[in-house]
Coordinates of C-alpha atoms in Angstrom, one line a residue:
X723 CA 7.3 31.7 -13.2
X724 CA 3.6 32.4 -12.4
X725 CA 1.7 34.8 -14.6
X726 CA 1.1 38.1 -12.9
X727 CA -1.8 40.5 -13.2
X728 CA -0.4 42.1 -16.3
X729 CA -0.2 38.8 -18.1
X730 CA -3.9 38.0 -17.2
X731 CA -4.9 41.2 -19.1
X732 CA -4.1 39.4 -22.3
X733 CA -5.7 36.1 -21.4
X734 CA -9.2 35.0 -22.2
X735 CA -11.2 31.9 -21.2
X736 CA -12.5 30.6 -24.5
X737 CA -15.9 28.9 -25.0
X738 CA -18.2 27.9 -27.7
X739 CA -21.9 28.7 -28.3
X740 CA -23.5 27.2 -31.4
X741 CA -20.0 26.5 -32.8
X742 CA -18.8 30.1 -32.5
X743 CA -15.7 30.9 -30.4
X744 CA -16.1 33.5 -27.7
X745 CA -13.9 34.7 -24.9
X746 CA -14.1 36.5 -21.5
X747 CA -11.1 38.0 -19.7
X748 CA -9.5 35.5 -17.3
X749 CA -9.6 38.1 -14.5
X750 CA -13.4 38.1 -14.5
X751 CA -13.8 34.3 -14.2
X752 CA -14.1 32.8 -10.7
X753 CA -14.3 29.2 -11.9
X754 CA -15.4 26.8 -14.6
X755 CA -17.8 24.0 -13.7
X756 CA -19.1 20.9 -15.3
X757 CA -22.9 20.7 -15.9
X758 CA -24.7 21.5 -12.7
X759 CA -28.2 20.9 -11.3
X760 CA -30.1 24.0 -11.8
X761 CA -33.4 24.9 -10.0
X762 CA -35.9 26.5 -12.3
X763 CA -37.3 29.8 -11.2
X764 CA -41.0 30.6 -11.9
X765 CA -41.7 33.7 -14.0
X766 CA -38.1 34.3 -14.7
X767 CA -37.1 35.7 -18.1
X768 CA -36.4 33.0 -20.7
X769 CA -32.6 33.6 -20.6
X770 CA -32.5 32.8 -16.8
X771 CA -32.2 29.1 -16.7
X772 CA -32.6 29.1 -12.9
X773 CA -30.4 29.1 -9.8
X774 CA -27.6 26.8 -8.6
X775 CA -26.0 26.4 -5.3
X776 CA -22.3 26.8 -5.3
X777 CA -20.9 25.8 -1.9
X778 CA -23.7 27.7 -0.2
X779 CA -23.7 30.7 -2.6
X780 CA -26.8 31.2 -4.7
X781 CA -25.7 31.7 -8.4
X782 CA -28.0 32.9 -11.2
X783 CA -27.6 30.7 -14.3
X784 CA -27.9 32.7 -17.5
X785 CA -28.2 30.7 -20.7
X786 CA -26.3 32.6 -23.4
X787 CA -27.9 30.6 -26.2
X788 CA -31.3 31.9 -25.2
X789 CA -29.9 35.4 -24.6
X790 CA -28.5 35.4 -28.2
X791 CA -31.8 34.1 -29.7
X792 CA -30.2 30.7 -30.7
X793 CA -32.0 27.4 -30.8
X794 CA -31.9 25.2 -27.6
X795 CA -29.1 22.6 -27.2
X796 CA -29.9 19.4 -29.0
X797 CA -30.5 16.0 -27.4
X798 CA -29.1 15.4 -24.0
X799 CA -26.4 18.1 -24.2
X800 CA -25.9 19.8 -20.9
X801 CA -24.2 23.2 -20.7
X802 CA -20.9 24.0 -19.0
X803 CA -20.8 26.8 -16.5
X804 CA -18.4 29.8 -16.4
X805 CA -18.9 31.5 -13.0
X806 CA -18.3 35.3 -12.9
X807 CA -19.0 38.0 -10.3
X808 CA -20.6 41.3 -11.3
X809 CA -22.1 44.1 -9.3
X810 CA -21.8 42.0 -6.1
X811 CA -23.7 39.1 -7.5
X812 CA -22.6 35.7 -8.8
X813 CA -23.6 34.4 -12.2
X814 CA -23.1 31.3 -14.2
X815 CA -22.9 31.7 -17.9
X816 CA -24.2 28.6 -19.5
X817 CA -22.2 27.7 -22.6
X818 CA -21.9 24.7 -24.9
X819 CA -18.3 24.0 -24.4
X820 CA -15.3 25.5 -22.5
X821 CA -12.0 25.7 -24.3
X822 CA -8.5 26.8 -23.4
X823 CA -7.2 30.0 -22.0
X824 CA -6.0 32.0 -25.0
X825 CA -3.2 34.5 -24.8
X826 CA -3.7 37.4 -27.2
X827 CA -0.5 39.3 -26.4
X828 CA 0.6 41.2 -29.4
X829 CA -2.9 41.0 -31.1
X830 CA -5.2 44.0 -31.6
X831 CA -8.9 44.0 -30.7
X832 CA -10.7 44.7 -33.9
X833 CA -14.3 46.0 -34.2
X834 CA -17.0 43.4 -34.4
X835 CA -18.1 42.7 -37.9
X836 CA -21.8 43.6 -38.5
X837 CA -22.6 40.0 -39.5
X838 CA -21.8 38.9 -35.9
X839 CA -23.9 41.6 -34.2
X840 CA -27.3 40.0 -35.0
X841 CA -29.0 39.2 -31.7
X842 CA -26.0 40.4 -29.7
X843 CA -26.0 44.2 -30.2
X844 CA -24.2 45.9 -27.4
X845 CA -22.7 42.8 -25.7
X846 CA -19.7 42.2 -27.9
X847 CA -16.5 44.2 -27.3
X848 CA -14.6 43.2 -30.4
X849 CA -12.7 40.3 -32.1
X850 CA -9.2 39.0 -32.1
X851 CA -8.0 37.4 -35.3
X852 CA -6.4 34.0 -34.4
X853 CA -4.8 31.5 -36.7
X854 CA -7.8 29.2 -36.2
X855 CA -10.4 31.9 -36.8
X856 CA -12.0 34.7 -34.7
X857 CA -12.2 35.0 -30.9
X858 CA -15.3 37.1 -30.2
X859 CA -14.9 39.0 -26.9
X860 CA -18.0 39.2 -24.8
X861 CA -18.6 42.3 -22.6
X862 CA -19.7 40.6 -19.4
X863 CA -20.9 43.8 -17.8
X864 CA -23.2 44.6 -20.8
X865 CA -24.6 41.0 -20.9
X866 CA -25.4 41.0 -17.2
X867 CA -26.6 44.6 -17.0
X868 CA -29.0 43.8 -19.9
X869 CA -30.2 40.8 -17.9
X870 CA -30.8 43.0 -14.9
X871 CA -32.8 45.7 -16.7

């Protein structure tokens, strides 16, 4: 039986940045892409990695490592892309690694511990306590609105 809209409210696409596990609601994710060719944009803020062409659609690539004040990826590591749509624009969130879809049915969203807020104030919604650790939920609207301001 396919999962309906109610089921997707409890599902998060998981990804890692600098070893930390994050998640965004499945309903916000348009697609996940392997590393893509990104065209640099002159005079863009540092967190804007550039633009990519997704089947004729121009997509702004936002590097979450840079946005969070983390060091650049080492060596030849290339980021994965989580494509989302917000305010009638397309964005690709550049992350280190994309994981599984995690179902958090029955779990409560806890407040973000103050130790996790450094460099990310206002862009985290909360955390789910999983058997394997914490799933930090990213507020996509806050991340992208911060980028736009």
